[in-house]
Coordinates of C-alpha atoms in Angstrom, one line a residue:
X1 CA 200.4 117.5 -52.4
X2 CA 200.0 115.7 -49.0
X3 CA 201.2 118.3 -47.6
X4 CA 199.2 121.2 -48.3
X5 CA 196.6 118.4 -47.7
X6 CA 197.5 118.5 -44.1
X7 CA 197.9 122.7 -43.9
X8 CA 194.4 122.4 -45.1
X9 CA 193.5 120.0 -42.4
X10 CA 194.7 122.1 -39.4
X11 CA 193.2 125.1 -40.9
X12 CA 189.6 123.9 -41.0
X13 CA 190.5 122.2 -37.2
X14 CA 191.4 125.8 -36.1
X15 CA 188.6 127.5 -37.4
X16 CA 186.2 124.8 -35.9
X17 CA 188.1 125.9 -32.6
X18 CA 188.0 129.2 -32.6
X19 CA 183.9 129.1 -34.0
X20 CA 183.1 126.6 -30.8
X21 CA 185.5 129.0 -28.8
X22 CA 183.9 133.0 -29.5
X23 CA 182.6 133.5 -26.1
X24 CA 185.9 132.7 -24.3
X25 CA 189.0 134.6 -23.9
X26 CA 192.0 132.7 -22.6
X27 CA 193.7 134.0 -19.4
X28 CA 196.5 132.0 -17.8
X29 CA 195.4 129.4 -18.8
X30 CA 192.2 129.2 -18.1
X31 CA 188.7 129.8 -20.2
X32 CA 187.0 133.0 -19.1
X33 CA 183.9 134.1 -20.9
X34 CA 183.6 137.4 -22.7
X35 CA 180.2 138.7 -21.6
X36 CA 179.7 141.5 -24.3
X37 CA 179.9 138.4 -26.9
X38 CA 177.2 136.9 -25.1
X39 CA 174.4 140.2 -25.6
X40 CA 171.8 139.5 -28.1
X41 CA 170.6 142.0 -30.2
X42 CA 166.6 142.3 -30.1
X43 CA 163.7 141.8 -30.9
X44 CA 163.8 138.8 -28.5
X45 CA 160.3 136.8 -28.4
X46 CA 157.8 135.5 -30.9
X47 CA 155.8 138.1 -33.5
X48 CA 153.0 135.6 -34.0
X49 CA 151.7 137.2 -30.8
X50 CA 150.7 140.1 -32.5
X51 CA 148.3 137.8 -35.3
X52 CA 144.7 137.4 -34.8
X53 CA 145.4 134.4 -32.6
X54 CA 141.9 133.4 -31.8
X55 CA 141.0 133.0 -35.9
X56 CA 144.1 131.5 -36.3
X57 CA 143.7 128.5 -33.9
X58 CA 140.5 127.4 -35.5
X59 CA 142.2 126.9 -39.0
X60 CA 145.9 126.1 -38.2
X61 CA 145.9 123.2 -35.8
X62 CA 150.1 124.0 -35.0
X63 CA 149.6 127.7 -34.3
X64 CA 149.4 127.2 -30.6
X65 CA 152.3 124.5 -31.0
X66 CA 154.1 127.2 -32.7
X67 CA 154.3 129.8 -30.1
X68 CA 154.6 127.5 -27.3
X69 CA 157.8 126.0 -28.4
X70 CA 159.6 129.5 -28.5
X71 CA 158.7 130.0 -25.5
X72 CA 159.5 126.5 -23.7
X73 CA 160.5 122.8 -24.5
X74 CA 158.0 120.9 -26.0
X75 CA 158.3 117.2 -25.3
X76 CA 161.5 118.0 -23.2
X77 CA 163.4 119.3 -26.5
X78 CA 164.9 122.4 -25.2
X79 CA 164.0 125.4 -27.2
X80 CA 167.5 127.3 -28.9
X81 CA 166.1 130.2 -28.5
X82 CA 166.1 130.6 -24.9
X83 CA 168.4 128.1 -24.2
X84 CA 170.7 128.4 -20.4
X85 CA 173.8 130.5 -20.9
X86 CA 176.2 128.2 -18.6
X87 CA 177.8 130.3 -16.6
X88 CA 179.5 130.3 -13.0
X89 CA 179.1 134.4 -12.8
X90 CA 175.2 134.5 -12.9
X91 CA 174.6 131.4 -12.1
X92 CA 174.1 132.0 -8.2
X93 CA 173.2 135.4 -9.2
X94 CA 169.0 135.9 -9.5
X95 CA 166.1 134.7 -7.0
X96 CA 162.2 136.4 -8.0
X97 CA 161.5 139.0 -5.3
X98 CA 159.4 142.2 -6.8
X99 CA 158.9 140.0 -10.2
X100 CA 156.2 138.0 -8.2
X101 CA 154.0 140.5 -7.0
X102 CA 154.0 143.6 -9.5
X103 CA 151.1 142.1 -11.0
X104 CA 147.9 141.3 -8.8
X105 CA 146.8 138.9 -11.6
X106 CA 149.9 136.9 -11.5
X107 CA 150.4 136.1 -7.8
X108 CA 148.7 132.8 -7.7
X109 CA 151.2 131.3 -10.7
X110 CA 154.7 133.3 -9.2
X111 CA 154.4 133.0 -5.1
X112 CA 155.7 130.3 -4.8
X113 CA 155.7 128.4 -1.4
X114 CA 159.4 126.4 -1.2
X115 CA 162.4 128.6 -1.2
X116 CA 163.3 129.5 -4.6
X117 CA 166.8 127.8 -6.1
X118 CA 168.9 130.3 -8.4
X119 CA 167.6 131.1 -12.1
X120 CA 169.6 130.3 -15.1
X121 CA 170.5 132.8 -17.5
X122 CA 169.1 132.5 -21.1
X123 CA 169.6 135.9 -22.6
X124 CA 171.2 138.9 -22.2
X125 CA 171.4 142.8 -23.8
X126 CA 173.0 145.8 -23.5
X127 CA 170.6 149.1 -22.9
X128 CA 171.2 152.4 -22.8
X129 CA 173.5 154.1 -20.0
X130 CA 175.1 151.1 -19.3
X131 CA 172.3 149.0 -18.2
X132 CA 172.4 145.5 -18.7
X133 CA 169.1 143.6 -19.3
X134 CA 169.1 139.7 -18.8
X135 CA 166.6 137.0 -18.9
X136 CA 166.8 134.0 -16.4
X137 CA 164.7 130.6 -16.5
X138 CA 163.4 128.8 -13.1
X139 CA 160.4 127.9 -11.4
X140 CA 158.1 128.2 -9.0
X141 CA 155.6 125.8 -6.6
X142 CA 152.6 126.4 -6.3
X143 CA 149.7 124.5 -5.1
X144 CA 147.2 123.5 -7.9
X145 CA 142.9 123.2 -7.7
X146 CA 143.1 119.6 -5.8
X147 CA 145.8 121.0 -3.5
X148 CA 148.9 119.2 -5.0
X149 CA 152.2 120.9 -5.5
X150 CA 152.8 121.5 -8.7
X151 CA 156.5 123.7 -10.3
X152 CA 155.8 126.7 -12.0
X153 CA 157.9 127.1 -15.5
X154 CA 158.6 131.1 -15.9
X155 CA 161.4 133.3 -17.1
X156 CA 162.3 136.8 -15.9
X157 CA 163.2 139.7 -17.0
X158 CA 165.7 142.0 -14.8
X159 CA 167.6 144.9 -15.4
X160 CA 171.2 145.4 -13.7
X161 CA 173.4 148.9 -13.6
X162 CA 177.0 148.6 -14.1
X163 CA 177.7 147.7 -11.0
X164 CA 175.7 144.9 -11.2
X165 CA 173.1 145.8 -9.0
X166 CA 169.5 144.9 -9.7
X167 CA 167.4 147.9 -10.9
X168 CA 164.0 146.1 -11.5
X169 CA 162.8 143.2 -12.4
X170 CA 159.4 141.3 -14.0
X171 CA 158.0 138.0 -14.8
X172 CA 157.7 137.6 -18.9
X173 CA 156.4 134.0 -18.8
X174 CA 154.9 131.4 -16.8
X175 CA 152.8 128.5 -17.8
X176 CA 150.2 127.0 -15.2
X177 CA 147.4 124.4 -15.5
X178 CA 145.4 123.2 -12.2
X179 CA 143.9 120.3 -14.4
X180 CA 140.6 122.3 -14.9
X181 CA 142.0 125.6 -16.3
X182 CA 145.4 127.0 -17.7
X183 CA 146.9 130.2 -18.4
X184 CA 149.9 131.0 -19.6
X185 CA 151.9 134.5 -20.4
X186 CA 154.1 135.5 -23.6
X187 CA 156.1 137.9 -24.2
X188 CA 158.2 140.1 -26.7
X189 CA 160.9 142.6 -26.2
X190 CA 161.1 145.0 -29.5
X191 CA 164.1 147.1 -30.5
X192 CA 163.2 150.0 -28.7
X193 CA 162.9 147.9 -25.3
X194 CA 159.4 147.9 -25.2
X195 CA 158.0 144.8 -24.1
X196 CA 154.6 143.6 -25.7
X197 CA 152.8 141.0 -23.0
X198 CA 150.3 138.2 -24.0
X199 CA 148.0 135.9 -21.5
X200 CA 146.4 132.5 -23.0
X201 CA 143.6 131.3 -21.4
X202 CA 141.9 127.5 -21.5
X203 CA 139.2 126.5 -20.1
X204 CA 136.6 123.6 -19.9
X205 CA 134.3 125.3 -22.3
X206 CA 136.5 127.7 -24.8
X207 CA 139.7 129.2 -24.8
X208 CA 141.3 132.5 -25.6
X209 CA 143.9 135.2 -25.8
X210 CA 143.9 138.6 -23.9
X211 CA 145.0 141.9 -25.5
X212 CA 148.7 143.0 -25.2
X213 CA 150.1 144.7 -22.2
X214 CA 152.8 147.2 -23.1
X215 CA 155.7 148.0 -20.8
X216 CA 158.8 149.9 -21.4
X217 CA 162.5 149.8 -20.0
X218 CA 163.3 153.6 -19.3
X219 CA 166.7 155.1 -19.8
X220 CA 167.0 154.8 -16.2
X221 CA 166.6 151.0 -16.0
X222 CA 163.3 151.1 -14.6
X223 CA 160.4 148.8 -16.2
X224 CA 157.6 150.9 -16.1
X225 CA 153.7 149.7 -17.4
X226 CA 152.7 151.9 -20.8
X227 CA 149.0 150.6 -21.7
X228 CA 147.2 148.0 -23.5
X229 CA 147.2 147.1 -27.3
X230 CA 144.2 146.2 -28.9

């Protein structure tokens, strides 16, 4: 009896290993992570961007809580869903270049005015003809209403070919506040690769959400603006 006990044992250990160990393959000797484990299937984002969001607020006091948190940590509890993919390939890989200036609105929360460090990876999917599509976390500085320098959270999105070059790139997310106003920017990426984007607004007075912005990832890896959603 004690010792199918212990078979039993080393059988649960092994499949506790090799459930920790899925993204890695071993090659002499040493742990080398399988990438195409790694791509998530989509939707990637949060649904509750396409409720009535201003009606909501006013009679569900977590609503706002609720879509903030998918988006980033709230009270420094990293969010699972976009957590860093720790990884020494794309890890020195991805610095904002077009991402800050495709959109006129956006410039004042992306342009940022230190030299940017390298953005983590959080998320990553395959697309048609070979195209990768990753997300990466970082920040940027930027000065705020009183002139202080204050960091930017934002992810990006950015689209590779297989040779890993960068095809295109854009900002999904950001969240600024000057201590007089905020405005922050959602995001969600549907099956299709269309990618659904949502601006909250606060002020001193009210606050508010915009319509969606639709873009699209083309068969040809390029992010290309479709129209707004009402």
């Amino acid at each position: 009896m004690k010792f199918y006990k212990h078979i039993y044992v080393v059988l649960v250990l092994l499949f506790i290993g090799c459930k920790q160990n899925k993204n890695l393959t071993i090659i002499n000797n040493e742990e080398v992570i399988n990438y195409d484990t790694l791509a998530n299937e989509l939707p990637i984002g949060s649904k509750l961007l396409f409720y009535n969001l201003n009606d909501s607020i006013k009679s569900k006091g977590n609503f706002l809580k609720k879509v903030f948190h998918y988006y980033d940590s709230i009270n420094k509890v990293e969010n699972f869903n976009l957590k860093q993919i720790k990884t020494s390939k794309y890890g020195s890989f991805y610095k904002p270049n077009e991402a800050d200036n495709l959109n006129e609105d956006d410039r004042f929360a992306l342009q940022s005015i230190n030299e940017y460090s390298f953005f983590d990876l959080v998320k990553m999917f395959n697309l048609e003809n070979d195209f990768k599509a990753m997300i990466f976390k970082g920040g940027s500085s930027v000065y705020d209403y009183d002139g202080n320098v204050v960091l930017i959270d934002r992810k990006d999105l950015v689209v590779i070919n297989k040779n890993e070059e960068i095809i295109s790139e854009m900002n999904l997310y950001y969240d600024f506040s000057d201590g007089i106003t905020a405005k922050t920017k959602f995001f969600y990426i549907d099956k299709n690769y269309n990618i659904y984007i949502k601006y909250y607004y606060e002020g001193e007075e009210k606050s508010r959400f915009s319509n969606i912005e639709k873009y699209k990832i083309l068969v040809n890896g390029v992010i290309s603006k479709q129209k707004k959603v009402k």
